[in-house]
Short mmCIF file of C-alpha atoms in Angstrom, two decimals:
data_model
loop_
_atom_site.label_atom_id
_atom_site.label_comp_id
_atom_site.label_asym_id
_atom_site.label_seq_id
_atom_site.Cartn_x
_atom_site.Cartn_y
_atom_site.Cartn_z
CA MET A 18 -5.63 17.91 6.09
CA LEU A 19 -4.42 17.45 2.57
CA VAL A 20 -6.49 15.21 0.03
CA ASN A 21 -4.22 12.11 0.14
CA GLU A 22 -4.49 12.34 4.26
CA ALA A 23 -8.09 12.69 4.12
CA LYS A 24 -8.56 9.78 1.68
CA LYS A 25 -6.28 7.61 4.15
CA HIS A 26 -8.32 8.61 7.33
CA LEU A 27 -11.87 8.19 5.48
CA SER A 28 -10.72 4.82 4.35
CA ILE A 29 -9.79 3.68 7.63
CA LEU A 30 -13.09 5.04 9.33
CA LEU A 31 -15.18 3.44 6.63
CA GLU A 32 -13.79 -0.26 7.43
CA SER A 33 -16.17 -0.36 10.35
CA GLU A 34 -19.88 -0.89 9.50
CA SER A 35 -20.76 1.15 12.68
CA VAL A 36 -18.88 4.38 12.01
CA PRO A 37 -20.83 7.49 12.45
CA ALA A 38 -21.43 9.55 9.32
CA VAL A 39 -18.36 11.38 8.02
CA MET A 40 -18.74 15.06 6.73
CA LEU A 41 -16.04 16.21 4.31
CA TRP A 42 -15.50 20.01 4.30
CA SER A 43 -13.53 21.97 1.56
CA PRO A 44 -13.63 24.80 -1.09
CA PRO A 45 -15.33 23.82 -4.41
CA GLY A 46 -13.03 21.74 -6.80
CA ILE A 47 -10.71 20.19 -4.32
CA GLY A 48 -11.88 16.40 -4.85
CA LYS A 49 -14.19 15.55 -2.46
CA SER A 50 -16.35 13.27 -4.58
CA SER A 51 -13.26 11.89 -6.19
CA ILE A 52 -12.02 10.62 -2.75
CA VAL A 53 -15.27 8.81 -2.00
CA SER A 54 -15.30 7.22 -5.60
CA GLN A 55 -11.75 6.28 -5.27
CA ILE A 56 -12.33 4.52 -1.92
CA ALA A 57 -15.33 2.66 -3.02
CA SER A 58 -13.52 1.42 -6.26
CA GLU A 59 -10.63 0.26 -4.17
CA LYS A 60 -12.90 -1.70 -1.67
CA ASN A 61 -15.01 -2.97 -4.72
CA TRP A 62 -18.26 -1.28 -3.10
CA ALA A 63 -21.08 0.47 -4.67
CA VAL A 64 -21.78 4.21 -4.36
CA LYS A 65 -25.05 5.99 -4.41
CA ASP A 66 -24.41 9.61 -5.02
CA ILE A 67 -27.27 11.93 -3.99
CA ARG A 68 -26.96 15.68 -4.64
CA LEU A 69 -29.31 16.94 -1.71
CA LEU A 70 -29.50 20.33 -3.29
CA LEU A 71 -31.71 18.76 -6.01
CA VAL A 72 -33.86 16.80 -3.63
CA ASN A 73 -37.15 17.78 -1.89
CA PRO A 74 -37.99 16.71 1.65
CA VAL A 75 -40.76 14.50 0.48
CA ASP A 76 -38.40 12.73 -2.05
CA LEU A 77 -36.34 11.31 0.82
CA ARG A 78 -39.33 9.97 2.66
CA GLY A 79 -40.82 8.21 -0.30
CA VAL A 80 -44.35 7.95 -1.85
CA PRO A 81 -47.39 7.14 0.36
CA VAL A 82 -49.46 4.16 -0.97
CA PRO A 83 -52.70 2.77 0.64
CA ASP A 84 -52.66 -0.47 2.53
CA ARG A 85 -56.28 -1.39 2.08
CA GLU A 86 -56.18 -4.59 4.09
CA LYS A 87 -54.94 -2.77 7.28
CA GLY A 88 -56.58 0.65 6.43
CA ARG A 89 -53.47 2.82 6.63
CA ALA A 90 -50.79 4.27 4.36
CA ARG A 91 -47.39 2.75 3.74
CA TRP A 92 -44.41 4.53 2.18
CA LEU A 93 -42.54 3.12 -0.90
CA SER A 94 -39.10 4.15 -0.49
CA ALA A 95 -37.21 6.28 -3.03
CA GLY A 96 -35.44 4.32 -5.87
CA PHE A 97 -32.33 6.41 -5.54
CA LEU A 98 -31.76 5.27 -1.96
CA PRO A 99 -29.60 2.03 -1.64
CA HIS A 100 -31.34 -1.22 -1.88
CA GLU A 101 -29.34 -4.43 -1.02
CA ASP A 102 -31.13 -6.54 -3.62
CA GLU A 103 -30.26 -3.98 -6.40
CA ASP A 104 -26.99 -2.32 -4.99
CA GLY A 105 -25.22 -5.06 -3.02
CA THR A 106 -24.41 -5.76 0.54
CA GLN A 107 -21.66 -2.95 0.99
CA GLY A 108 -21.42 0.48 -0.17
CA ILE A 109 -21.36 4.08 0.46
CA LEU A 110 -24.32 6.58 0.65
CA PHE A 111 -22.73 9.79 -0.53
CA LEU A 112 -24.91 12.85 0.48
CA ASP A 113 -23.20 15.62 -1.48
CA GLU A 114 -23.81 19.27 -1.27
CA ILE A 115 -25.44 18.79 1.91
CA THR A 116 -24.65 22.26 3.18
CA ALA A 117 -26.18 23.76 -0.12
CA ALA A 118 -29.56 22.00 0.67
CA PRO A 119 -32.33 24.12 2.17
CA PRO A 120 -32.82 23.73 5.93
CA SER A 121 -36.09 21.67 5.23
CA VAL A 122 -34.00 19.20 3.06
CA GLN A 123 -31.29 19.01 5.72
CA ALA A 124 -33.94 18.32 8.37
CA ALA A 125 -35.34 15.44 6.19
CA ALA A 126 -31.93 14.01 6.08
CA TYR A 127 -31.45 13.99 9.89
CA GLN A 128 -32.97 10.72 10.39
CA LEU A 129 -31.18 9.11 7.47
CA VAL A 130 -28.03 10.31 8.52
CA LEU A 131 -28.19 9.77 12.24
CA ASP A 132 -30.43 6.77 12.56
CA ARG A 133 -29.62 5.20 9.13
CA ARG A 134 -33.50 5.13 8.30
CA ILE A 135 -36.16 7.46 7.26
CA GLY A 136 -39.85 6.70 7.43
CA GLU A 137 -40.10 2.89 6.84
CA TYR A 138 -36.81 2.80 4.78
CA ARG A 139 -33.74 1.37 6.63
CA LEU A 140 -30.20 1.76 5.19
CA PRO A 141 -28.83 -1.81 4.64
CA GLN A 142 -26.50 -2.91 7.18
CA GLY A 143 -23.17 -2.95 5.22
CA TRP A 144 -23.55 0.58 3.93
CA ARG A 145 -21.85 3.74 5.35
CA VAL A 146 -22.82 7.41 5.08
CA VAL A 147 -20.44 10.00 3.84
CA CYS A 148 -21.59 13.75 3.41
CA ALA A 149 -19.89 16.58 1.86
CA GLY A 150 -20.12 20.30 1.27
CA ASN A 151 -18.60 23.70 0.97
CA ARG A 152 -18.14 26.05 3.73
CA ILE A 153 -20.05 29.41 4.11
CA THR A 154 -16.88 31.31 3.67
CA ASP A 155 -16.55 29.77 0.08
CA ARG A 156 -19.24 32.06 -1.14
CA GLY A 157 -21.31 29.39 -2.76
CA VAL A 158 -24.85 28.45 -1.73
CA ALA A 159 -24.39 27.12 1.72
CA TYR A 160 -26.51 27.15 5.03
CA VAL A 161 -25.39 26.79 8.46
CA MET A 162 -25.32 23.05 9.46
CA PRO A 163 -27.69 22.67 12.42
CA SER A 164 -25.82 21.60 15.60
CA PRO A 165 -27.70 18.57 16.35
CA LEU A 166 -26.70 17.06 13.06
CA ALA A 167 -22.98 18.46 13.07
CA ASN A 168 -22.40 16.89 16.50
CA ARG A 169 -23.31 13.41 15.18
CA MET A 170 -20.72 13.52 12.48
CA ILE A 171 -17.03 13.01 12.27
CA HIS A 172 -15.70 16.16 10.34
CA ILE A 173 -12.70 16.20 8.05
CA GLU A 174 -11.60 19.52 6.46
CA ILE A 175 -9.62 19.18 3.25
CA THR A 176 -6.98 21.65 1.85
CA CYS A 177 -4.85 21.08 -1.29
CA SER A 178 -1.14 21.47 -1.90
CA LEU A 179 0.73 21.11 -5.08
CA GLU A 180 2.82 18.00 -4.17
CA ASP A 181 -0.37 16.18 -2.88
CA TRP A 182 -2.15 17.14 -6.12
CA LYS A 183 0.72 15.92 -8.45
CA THR A 184 0.81 12.63 -6.91
CA TRP A 185 -2.65 12.11 -8.05
CA ALA A 186 -2.11 13.98 -11.23
CA TRP A 187 0.78 11.71 -12.54
CA ALA A 188 -1.07 8.74 -11.71
CA ASN A 189 -4.20 9.77 -13.70
CA ASN A 190 -2.67 10.86 -16.89
CA VAL A 191 -3.05 14.60 -16.40
CA HIS A 192 -1.47 16.45 -19.31
CA PRO A 193 2.26 17.18 -18.52
CA THR A 194 1.95 20.79 -19.66
CA VAL A 195 -0.61 21.39 -16.93
CA ILE A 196 1.59 19.85 -14.35
CA ALA A 197 4.65 21.88 -15.58
CA PHE A 198 2.60 25.17 -15.47
CA LEU A 199 1.52 24.56 -11.97
CA ASN A 200 5.15 23.87 -10.87
CA PHE A 201 6.00 27.17 -12.57
CA ARG A 202 2.99 28.85 -10.93
CA PRO A 203 1.97 26.81 -7.76
CA ASP A 204 -0.07 29.68 -6.56
CA LEU A 205 -2.60 29.09 -9.44
CA LEU A 206 -3.61 25.62 -8.22
CA TYR A 207 -6.27 27.12 -6.31
CA LYS A 208 -7.30 30.76 -6.51
CA PHE A 209 -10.41 31.98 -4.70
CA PRO A 210 -12.29 34.36 -7.01
CA GLN A 211 -12.67 37.92 -6.00
CA THR A 212 -15.22 39.34 -8.55
CA ALA A 213 -18.42 38.31 -10.02
CA GLN A 214 -16.88 37.49 -13.34
CA GLU A 215 -14.19 35.43 -11.88
CA PHE A 216 -16.91 32.97 -10.35
CA ARG A 217 -17.68 31.80 -13.91
CA GLY A 218 -14.46 30.14 -14.09
CA PHE A 219 -11.35 30.04 -11.68
CA PRO A 220 -8.48 27.80 -10.86
CA THR A 221 -9.02 24.73 -8.86
CA PRO A 222 -7.70 21.04 -9.01
CA ARG A 223 -10.90 20.21 -10.86
CA SER A 224 -10.73 22.97 -13.42
CA TRP A 225 -7.09 22.08 -14.11
CA GLU A 226 -8.21 18.59 -14.74
CA PHE A 227 -10.71 20.11 -17.30
CA VAL A 228 -7.71 21.84 -18.97
CA SER A 229 -5.86 18.59 -19.22
CA LYS A 230 -8.89 17.15 -20.99
CA ILE A 231 -9.17 20.16 -23.21
CA LEU A 232 -5.58 19.99 -24.47
CA LYS A 233 -6.16 16.46 -25.65
CA MET A 234 -9.19 17.54 -27.66
CA TYR A 235 -7.56 20.61 -29.62
CA GLN A 236 -4.88 20.58 -32.18
CA SER A 237 -3.18 23.77 -31.13
CA ILE A 238 -3.10 25.86 -27.86
CA ASP A 239 -4.38 28.99 -29.76
CA ASP A 240 -7.49 27.08 -30.71
CA ALA A 241 -8.13 26.09 -27.17
CA ARG A 242 -7.38 29.40 -25.46
CA GLU A 243 -10.91 30.76 -25.15
CA VAL A 244 -12.11 27.36 -23.74
CA ILE A 245 -9.32 27.07 -21.21
CA GLY A 246 -10.26 30.64 -20.02
CA GLY A 247 -13.82 29.31 -19.37
CA ALA A 248 -12.50 26.68 -17.16
CA VAL A 249 -9.78 28.58 -15.04
CA GLY A 250 -10.63 32.22 -15.90
CA GLU A 251 -9.15 34.71 -18.40
CA GLY A 252 -5.88 35.63 -16.33
CA PRO A 253 -4.64 32.19 -15.71
CA ALA A 254 -5.45 31.05 -19.19
CA VAL A 255 -3.39 33.81 -20.75
CA GLU A 256 -0.45 32.69 -18.69
CA PHE A 257 -1.00 29.03 -19.25
CA CYS A 258 -1.20 29.38 -22.99
CA ALA A 259 1.87 31.52 -23.23
CA PHE A 260 3.65 28.68 -21.16
CA ALA A 261 2.24 25.97 -23.34
CA ARG A 262 3.73 27.78 -26.50
CA VAL A 263 7.18 27.41 -24.86
CA ALA A 264 6.51 23.64 -24.16
CA GLU A 265 5.52 23.11 -27.60
CA ASN A 266 9.23 24.18 -28.72
CA LEU A 267 11.10 21.59 -26.51
CA PRO A 268 13.85 19.24 -27.61
CA ASP A 269 12.92 15.81 -28.48
CA ILE A 270 12.43 14.02 -25.35
CA GLU A 271 12.86 10.64 -26.95
CA ASP A 272 16.12 11.52 -28.39
CA ILE A 273 17.20 12.48 -24.78
CA LEU A 274 15.94 9.18 -23.30
CA GLU A 275 16.70 6.67 -25.88
CA LYS A 276 19.93 8.22 -27.60
CA GLY A 277 21.47 9.99 -24.60
CA GLU A 278 21.46 13.47 -26.27
CA THR A 279 22.12 16.38 -23.99
CA PRO A 280 20.71 19.52 -25.94
CA VAL A 281 21.49 22.82 -24.42
CA VAL A 282 18.15 24.26 -23.24
CA GLY A 283 19.18 27.65 -21.65
CA SER A 284 18.15 28.71 -18.12
CA ALA A 285 14.77 30.31 -18.57
CA PRO A 286 12.49 29.00 -15.72
CA ASP A 287 9.31 28.36 -17.88
CA VAL A 288 11.43 26.34 -20.35
CA LEU A 289 13.05 24.25 -17.52
CA TYR A 290 9.70 23.69 -15.86
CA ALA A 291 8.13 22.35 -19.01
CA LEU A 292 11.15 20.13 -19.80
CA SER A 293 11.11 18.52 -16.33
CA ALA A 294 7.47 17.54 -16.69
CA ALA A 295 7.97 16.37 -20.36
CA LEU A 296 10.93 14.08 -19.21
CA VAL A 297 8.98 12.81 -16.33
CA ARG A 298 6.02 11.93 -18.32
CA LYS A 299 8.16 9.94 -20.92
CA ILE A 300 10.22 8.19 -18.32
CA THR A 301 7.17 7.09 -16.39
CA GLU A 302 5.46 5.90 -19.57
CA LYS A 303 8.43 3.58 -20.39
CA PRO A 304 10.96 3.18 -17.48
CA ASN A 305 14.09 0.92 -18.27
CA GLN A 306 17.65 0.94 -17.32
CA LYS A 307 18.89 2.64 -20.41
CA ARG A 308 16.26 5.39 -20.39
CA ALA A 309 16.75 5.95 -16.60
CA GLU A 310 20.58 6.17 -17.20
CA ASN A 311 19.99 8.85 -19.97
CA PHE A 312 17.45 10.68 -17.63
CA ILE A 313 20.04 11.07 -14.91
CA LYS A 314 22.63 12.20 -17.49
CA PHE A 315 20.63 14.82 -18.88
CA ILE A 316 19.21 16.38 -15.71
CA GLU A 317 22.64 16.66 -14.37
CA THR A 318 23.04 19.28 -17.10
CA LEU A 319 20.09 21.27 -15.41
CA PRO A 320 20.20 23.60 -12.51
CA VAL A 321 20.12 21.56 -9.28
CA GLU A 322 16.70 22.66 -8.15
CA PHE A 323 15.27 21.32 -11.52
CA GLN A 324 17.37 18.12 -11.04
CA ALA A 325 15.53 17.63 -7.81
CA LEU A 326 12.20 18.45 -9.10
CA SER A 327 12.50 16.04 -11.98
CA VAL A 328 13.74 13.14 -9.71
CA LYS A 329 11.07 13.80 -7.00
CA ASP A 330 8.20 13.87 -9.67
CA ALA A 331 9.65 10.72 -11.54
CA MET A 332 9.65 8.86 -8.12
CA LYS A 333 6.05 9.29 -7.57
CA SER A 334 5.64 6.43 -10.08
CA PRO A 335 6.03 2.91 -8.47
CA LYS A 336 7.49 1.65 -11.77
CA CYS A 337 10.16 4.27 -11.81
CA ILE A 338 11.12 3.63 -8.17
CA GLY A 339 11.68 -0.04 -9.11
CA VAL A 340 14.00 1.01 -12.06
CA PHE A 341 15.89 3.90 -10.28
CA SER A 342 16.38 1.98 -7.09
CA ARG A 343 18.74 -0.64 -9.00
CA LEU A 344 20.57 2.03 -10.90
CA PRO A 345 24.07 3.12 -9.77
CA ALA A 346 23.84 6.30 -11.64
CA TYR A 347 20.90 7.28 -9.62
CA SER A 348 22.42 6.15 -6.29
CA GLU A 349 25.48 8.39 -7.09
CA TRP A 350 23.24 11.21 -8.02
CA ALA A 351 21.16 10.82 -4.78
CA ASP A 352 24.24 10.56 -2.53
CA LYS A 353 25.79 13.75 -4.23
CA ASN A 354 22.35 15.61 -3.69
CA LYS A 355 21.13 14.20 -0.51
CA ASP A 356 20.60 17.60 0.93
CA ILE A 357 18.01 18.69 -1.56
CA ILE A 358 15.94 15.80 -2.06
CA ILE A 359 14.82 15.24 1.55
#
């Protein structure tokens, strides 16, 4: 299922304190850990994120200390596990990279995942368990999950799509040039590496977020090109930087939205994709009736598919929905183009 669908289902499941552990499967870079963090933030819960790849079996069990009075050993629980007095009464124990952990570590996690305890430690009552990992077919470090463990989990497999990712990207201030480029080249949102060199950096939703951050750090696209290649790979970086140079020479978007100017921009697809994303970013930053009217006025000069793209992306913003829904010019445009905005 898509990322937003997975988040919706996981959020519903975690409402119950008695829910079994949930296992999230996906290729690397799709956003498994982000889903867990977002849900915890929305519910005002704590998160304990444990990377099982970095844990030894004895780390989970704790440290033995002598109980001299009773003549036996007791186990001090690990500090990285949730403790109600320190971490609160509700939260998510997130066991990430569980499939990358050696079998001995997975075996040590059995009791924690299945029985909510390990040794003398008990998971607090209001805490839930979520696990995540990559599939063996993703060519990462991954071991087969033992069937007794797998059979006691609810499994959710996550895939990505551009529309699903853009909903997140617009809401999280991803650079508009990144969004515009992926509108132009949607096949590069996620591209599984085929050679050893490509495994150093390859396109994923996570690595495109890195590119967005890189663009905000550098003065020019040429200065950033090699670093961008380190994030998404050389081939995608070359294409992205060529596209970004086009985006740098767009008409003034504020003149379009504030003054109602309608410059001629030609029909080159890369220019139109870049222009659409720039318009959407500016209208979502400051939506009002005048700017929305000028937005509609200008996009009507574009090919119809770019009109639809611009409106659909703008309407991913709740603020724009409120403004556009009261705008006669938008109602007229939507009625005229109802066949393409379904």
